[in-house]
């Protein structure tokens, strides 16, 4: 009886260790809500009210702007790249009271040997922005890399 008890305890201990060792492996498995790793040179992009003038790093990030905001920035974090790339931004009104808005397009050819920020800006034309949903489409060498949605209220 004592041997059977020891055998059961050892089996339970072994199974517990096996379960604990495999649960540690699950820490690196991405979940459905995880942000996928970027395979290109764009590490991320955000809209902002202001930028650091020296680094172009976003200071006041937001996705909601007031209709009297004078300028909207999009700051793009570029990862390591040793070759020249063309990063471009296309600003679009997705849905609003008046869909006849000029599409603003910018591009910047950059070469960098380390991480840096590239910024794009859209200045308000007239007294106020058109209220609605907008997006900035960031492309690298003509291929869409990331879309940044924002709203003007």
PDB file of C-alpha atoms in Angstrom:
ATOM      1  CA  UNK A   1       0.000   0.000   0.000  1.00  0.00           C
ATOM      2  CA  UNK A   2       2.859   2.349   0.848  1.00  0.00           C
ATOM      3  CA  UNK A   3       4.501   1.735  -2.572  1.00  0.00           C
ATOM      4  CA  UNK A   4       1.213   2.485  -4.344  1.00  0.00           C
ATOM      5  CA  UNK A   5       0.849   5.745  -2.368  1.00  0.00           C
ATOM      6  CA  UNK A   6       4.397   6.830  -3.255  1.00  0.00           C
ATOM      7  CA  UNK A   7       3.771   5.957  -6.905  1.00  0.00           C
ATOM      8  CA  UNK A   8       0.590   8.089  -6.965  1.00  0.00           C
ATOM      9  CA  UNK A   9       2.360  11.013  -5.279  1.00  0.00           C
ATOM     10  CA  UNK A  10       5.283  10.828  -7.720  1.00  0.00           C
ATOM     11  CA  UNK A  11       2.887  10.645 -10.680  1.00  0.00           C
ATOM     12  CA  UNK A  12       0.984  13.690  -9.401  1.00  0.00           C
ATOM     13  CA  UNK A  13       4.225  15.568  -8.851  1.00  0.00           C
ATOM     14  CA  UNK A  14       5.444  14.710 -12.353  1.00  0.00           C
ATOM     15  CA  UNK A  15       2.140  15.807 -13.941  1.00  0.00           C
ATOM     16  CA  UNK A  16       2.171  19.061 -11.962  1.00  0.00           C
ATOM     17  CA  UNK A  17       5.686  19.836 -13.141  1.00  0.00           C
ATOM     18  CA  UNK A  18       4.732  19.048 -16.746  1.00  0.00           C
ATOM     19  CA  UNK A  19       1.729  21.395 -16.586  1.00  0.00           C
ATOM     20  CA  UNK A  20       3.775  24.190 -15.003  1.00  0.00           C
ATOM     21  CA  UNK A  21       6.557  23.891 -17.560  1.00  0.00           C
ATOM     22  CA  UNK A  22       4.171  24.110 -20.530  1.00  0.00           C
ATOM     23  CA  UNK A  23       2.176  27.055 -19.178  1.00  0.00           C
ATOM     24  CA  UNK A  24       5.321  29.160 -19.165  1.00  0.00           C
ATOM     25  CA  UNK A  25       5.572  28.630 -22.928  1.00  0.00           C
ATOM     26  CA  UNK A  26       2.187  30.246 -23.453  1.00  0.00           C
ATOM     27  CA  UNK A  27       3.486  33.667 -22.415  1.00  0.00           C
ATOM     28  CA  UNK A  28       4.907  34.323 -25.889  1.00  0.00           C
ATOM     29  CA  UNK A  29       1.895  33.169 -27.899  1.00  0.00           C
ATOM     30  CA  UNK A  30       0.107  36.191 -29.380  1.00  0.00           C
ATOM     31  CA  UNK A  31      -3.547  36.574 -28.529  1.00  0.00           C
ATOM     32  CA  UNK A  32      -6.268  37.738 -30.879  1.00  0.00           C
ATOM     33  CA  UNK A  33      -6.019  41.261 -29.450  1.00  0.00           C
ATOM     34  CA  UNK A  34      -2.223  41.495 -29.646  1.00  0.00           C
ATOM     35  CA  UNK A  35      -0.696  43.973 -32.054  1.00  0.00           C
ATOM     36  CA  UNK A  36       1.194  42.025 -34.704  1.00  0.00           C
ATOM     37  CA  UNK A  37       4.912  42.644 -34.985  1.00  0.00           C
ATOM     38  CA  UNK A  38       5.855  44.965 -37.816  1.00  0.00           C
ATOM     39  CA  UNK A  39       7.814  43.312 -40.590  1.00  0.00           C
ATOM     40  CA  UNK A  40       8.683  46.591 -42.309  1.00  0.00           C
ATOM     41  CA  UNK A  41      10.463  49.788 -41.349  1.00  0.00           C
ATOM     42  CA  UNK A  42       7.401  51.419 -39.721  1.00  0.00           C
ATOM     43  CA  UNK A  43       7.338  50.746 -35.974  1.00  0.00           C
ATOM     44  CA  UNK A  44       4.155  52.763 -35.383  1.00  0.00           C
ATOM     45  CA  UNK A  45       2.262  55.956 -36.153  1.00  0.00           C
ATOM     46  CA  UNK A  46       0.013  58.281 -34.133  1.00  0.00           C
ATOM     47  CA  UNK A  47      -1.825  61.561 -34.552  1.00  0.00           C
ATOM     48  CA  UNK A  48      -0.908  64.381 -32.201  1.00  0.00           C
ATOM     49  CA  UNK A  49      -1.522  68.003 -31.268  1.00  0.00           C
ATOM     50  CA  UNK A  50       2.197  68.750 -31.006  1.00  0.00           C
ATOM     51  CA  UNK A  51       5.652  67.309 -31.658  1.00  0.00           C
ATOM     52  CA  UNK A  52       9.099  67.733 -30.187  1.00  0.00           C
ATOM     53  CA  UNK A  53      10.709  70.157 -32.649  1.00  0.00           C
ATOM     54  CA  UNK A  54      14.121  68.452 -32.460  1.00  0.00           C
ATOM     55  CA  UNK A  55      13.141  64.770 -32.664  1.00  0.00           C
ATOM     56  CA  UNK A  56       9.605  64.946 -34.167  1.00  0.00           C
ATOM     57  CA  UNK A  57       8.493  62.599 -31.390  1.00  0.00           C
ATOM     58  CA  UNK A  58       4.780  63.084 -30.596  1.00  0.00           C
ATOM     59  CA  UNK A  59       4.127  65.024 -27.371  1.00  0.00           C
ATOM     60  CA  UNK A  60       0.344  65.278 -27.138  1.00  0.00           C
ATOM     61  CA  UNK A  61      -1.077  62.210 -28.862  1.00  0.00           C
ATOM     62  CA  UNK A  62      -4.796  61.997 -29.468  1.00  0.00           C
ATOM     63  CA  UNK A  63      -7.251  60.495 -31.906  1.00  0.00           C
ATOM     64  CA  UNK A  64      -9.967  63.120 -31.273  1.00  0.00           C
ATOM     65  CA  UNK A  65      -9.480  66.761 -32.294  1.00  0.00           C
ATOM     66  CA  UNK A  66     -11.654  69.844 -31.875  1.00  0.00           C
ATOM     67  CA  UNK A  67     -12.948  71.384 -35.087  1.00  0.00           C
ATOM     68  CA  UNK A  68     -10.942  74.569 -34.436  1.00  0.00           C
ATOM     69  CA  UNK A  69      -7.593  72.748 -34.038  1.00  0.00           C
ATOM     70  CA  UNK A  70      -5.180  74.708 -36.267  1.00  0.00           C
ATOM     71  CA  UNK A  71      -2.912  71.803 -37.267  1.00  0.00           C
ATOM     72  CA  UNK A  72      -2.975  68.009 -36.942  1.00  0.00           C
ATOM     73  CA  UNK A  73       0.276  66.046 -36.901  1.00  0.00           C
ATOM     74  CA  UNK A  74       0.977  62.435 -37.739  1.00  0.00           C
ATOM     75  CA  UNK A  75       4.228  61.167 -36.251  1.00  0.00           C
ATOM     76  CA  UNK A  76       5.663  57.984 -37.756  1.00  0.00           C
ATOM     77  CA  UNK A  77       8.291  55.916 -35.937  1.00  0.00           C
ATOM     78  CA  UNK A  78      10.756  54.469 -38.447  1.00  0.00           C
ATOM     79  CA  UNK A  79      12.786  51.440 -37.377  1.00  0.00           C
ATOM     80  CA  UNK A  80      16.323  50.670 -38.492  1.00  0.00           C
ATOM     81  CA  UNK A  81      16.796  50.894 -42.231  1.00  0.00           C
ATOM     82  CA  UNK A  82      20.047  51.383 -44.075  1.00  0.00           C
ATOM     83  CA  UNK A  83      18.591  52.109 -47.478  1.00  0.00           C
ATOM     84  CA  UNK A  84      16.664  55.107 -48.731  1.00  0.00           C
ATOM     85  CA  UNK A  85      12.919  54.698 -48.387  1.00  0.00           C
ATOM     86  CA  UNK A  86      10.049  56.978 -49.300  1.00  0.00           C
ATOM     87  CA  UNK A  87       7.526  57.392 -46.498  1.00  0.00           C
ATOM     88  CA  UNK A  88       4.295  59.074 -47.564  1.00  0.00           C
ATOM     89  CA  UNK A  89       1.066  60.124 -45.892  1.00  0.00           C
ATOM     90  CA  UNK A  90      -2.371  60.493 -47.416  1.00  0.00           C
ATOM     91  CA  UNK A  91      -5.005  62.282 -45.311  1.00  0.00           C
ATOM     92  CA  UNK A  92      -8.605  61.266 -46.023  1.00  0.00           C
ATOM     93  CA  UNK A  93     -12.071  62.197 -44.805  1.00  0.00           C
ATOM     94  CA  UNK A  94     -13.834  58.866 -44.298  1.00  0.00           C
ATOM     95  CA  UNK A  95     -17.249  60.091 -43.197  1.00  0.00           C
ATOM     96  CA  UNK A  96     -18.515  63.585 -42.541  1.00  0.00           C
ATOM     97  CA  UNK A  97     -21.093  66.233 -43.276  1.00  0.00           C
ATOM     98  CA  UNK A  98     -19.387  67.150 -46.541  1.00  0.00           C
ATOM     99  CA  UNK A  99     -17.184  64.572 -48.241  1.00  0.00           C
ATOM    100  CA  UNK A 100     -15.717  67.139 -50.653  1.00  0.00           C
ATOM    101  CA  UNK A 101     -12.426  67.677 -48.846  1.00  0.00           C
ATOM    102  CA  UNK A 102      -9.078  68.130 -50.547  1.00  0.00           C
ATOM    103  CA  UNK A 103      -6.951  65.049 -50.081  1.00  0.00           C
ATOM    104  CA  UNK A 104      -3.608  66.083 -48.653  1.00  0.00           C
ATOM    105  CA  UNK A 105      -0.622  64.000 -49.743  1.00  0.00           C
ATOM    106  CA  UNK A 106       2.911  64.282 -48.373  1.00  0.00           C
ATOM    107  CA  UNK A 107       6.033  62.243 -48.972  1.00  0.00           C
ATOM    108  CA  UNK A 108       9.517  62.242 -47.517  1.00  0.00           C
ATOM    109  CA  UNK A 109      12.535  60.317 -48.785  1.00  0.00           C
ATOM    110  CA  UNK A 110      14.673  59.288 -45.839  1.00  0.00           C
ATOM    111  CA  UNK A 111      17.790  57.279 -45.184  1.00  0.00           C
ATOM    112  CA  UNK A 112      18.572  56.382 -41.619  1.00  0.00           C
ATOM    113  CA  UNK A 113      20.874  54.034 -39.775  1.00  0.00           C
ATOM    114  CA  UNK A 114      18.827  54.088 -36.605  1.00  0.00           C
ATOM    115  CA  UNK A 115      15.340  54.667 -35.286  1.00  0.00           C
ATOM    116  CA  UNK A 116      13.825  58.091 -35.865  1.00  0.00           C
ATOM    117  CA  UNK A 117      10.541  59.912 -36.325  1.00  0.00           C
ATOM    118  CA  UNK A 118       9.136  61.341 -39.540  1.00  0.00           C
ATOM    119  CA  UNK A 119       6.232  63.743 -39.272  1.00  0.00           C
ATOM    120  CA  UNK A 120       3.447  64.958 -41.506  1.00  0.00           C
ATOM    121  CA  UNK A 121       1.114  67.872 -40.832  1.00  0.00           C
ATOM    122  CA  UNK A 122      -2.262  68.985 -42.138  1.00  0.00           C
ATOM    123  CA  UNK A 123      -3.200  72.610 -41.578  1.00  0.00           C
ATOM    124  CA  UNK A 124      -6.814  73.656 -41.286  1.00  0.00           C
ATOM    125  CA  UNK A 125      -8.219  75.491 -44.290  1.00  0.00           C
ATOM    126  CA  UNK A 126     -10.832  78.048 -43.263  1.00  0.00           C
ATOM    127  CA  UNK A 127     -12.331  78.635 -39.828  1.00  0.00           C
ATOM    128  CA  UNK A 128     -12.982  75.017 -38.802  1.00  0.00           C
ATOM    129  CA  UNK A 129     -12.475  71.434 -39.893  1.00  0.00           C
ATOM    130  CA  UNK A 130     -15.365  69.406 -41.251  1.00  0.00           C
ATOM    131  CA  UNK A 131     -16.685  67.271 -38.399  1.00  0.00           C
ATOM    132  CA  UNK A 132     -16.281  63.565 -39.102  1.00  0.00           C
ATOM    133  CA  UNK A 133     -14.063  60.515 -39.207  1.00  0.00           C
ATOM    134  CA  UNK A 134     -10.697  60.779 -40.929  1.00  0.00           C
ATOM    135  CA  UNK A 135      -7.654  58.592 -41.477  1.00  0.00           C
ATOM    136  CA  UNK A 136      -4.010  58.965 -42.402  1.00  0.00           C
ATOM    137  CA  UNK A 137      -2.663  56.208 -44.628  1.00  0.00           C
ATOM    138  CA  UNK A 138       1.112  55.796 -44.231  1.00  0.00           C
ATOM    139  CA  UNK A 139       2.931  54.078 -47.088  1.00  0.00           C
ATOM    140  CA  UNK A 140       6.523  52.991 -47.615  1.00  0.00           C
ATOM    141  CA  UNK A 141       7.767  52.978 -51.198  1.00  0.00           C
ATOM    142  CA  UNK A 142       4.174  53.134 -52.433  1.00  0.00           C
ATOM    143  CA  UNK A 143       2.913  50.205 -50.339  1.00  0.00           C
ATOM    144  CA  UNK A 144       0.444  50.820 -47.516  1.00  0.00           C
ATOM    145  CA  UNK A 145       2.100  50.170 -44.148  1.00  0.00           C
ATOM    146  CA  UNK A 146      -0.293  51.497 -41.490  1.00  0.00           C
ATOM    147  CA  UNK A 147      -3.552  53.431 -41.214  1.00  0.00           C
ATOM    148  CA  UNK A 148      -4.170  55.874 -38.362  1.00  0.00           C
ATOM    149  CA  UNK A 149      -7.843  56.744 -37.771  1.00  0.00           C
ATOM    150  CA  UNK A 150      -8.873  59.981 -36.044  1.00  0.00           C
ATOM    151  CA  UNK A 151     -11.992  62.053 -35.480  1.00  0.00           C
ATOM    152  CA  UNK A 152     -12.817  65.754 -35.549  1.00  0.00           C
ATOM    153  CA  UNK A 153     -15.679  66.843 -33.279  1.00  0.00           C
TER     154      UNK A 153
END
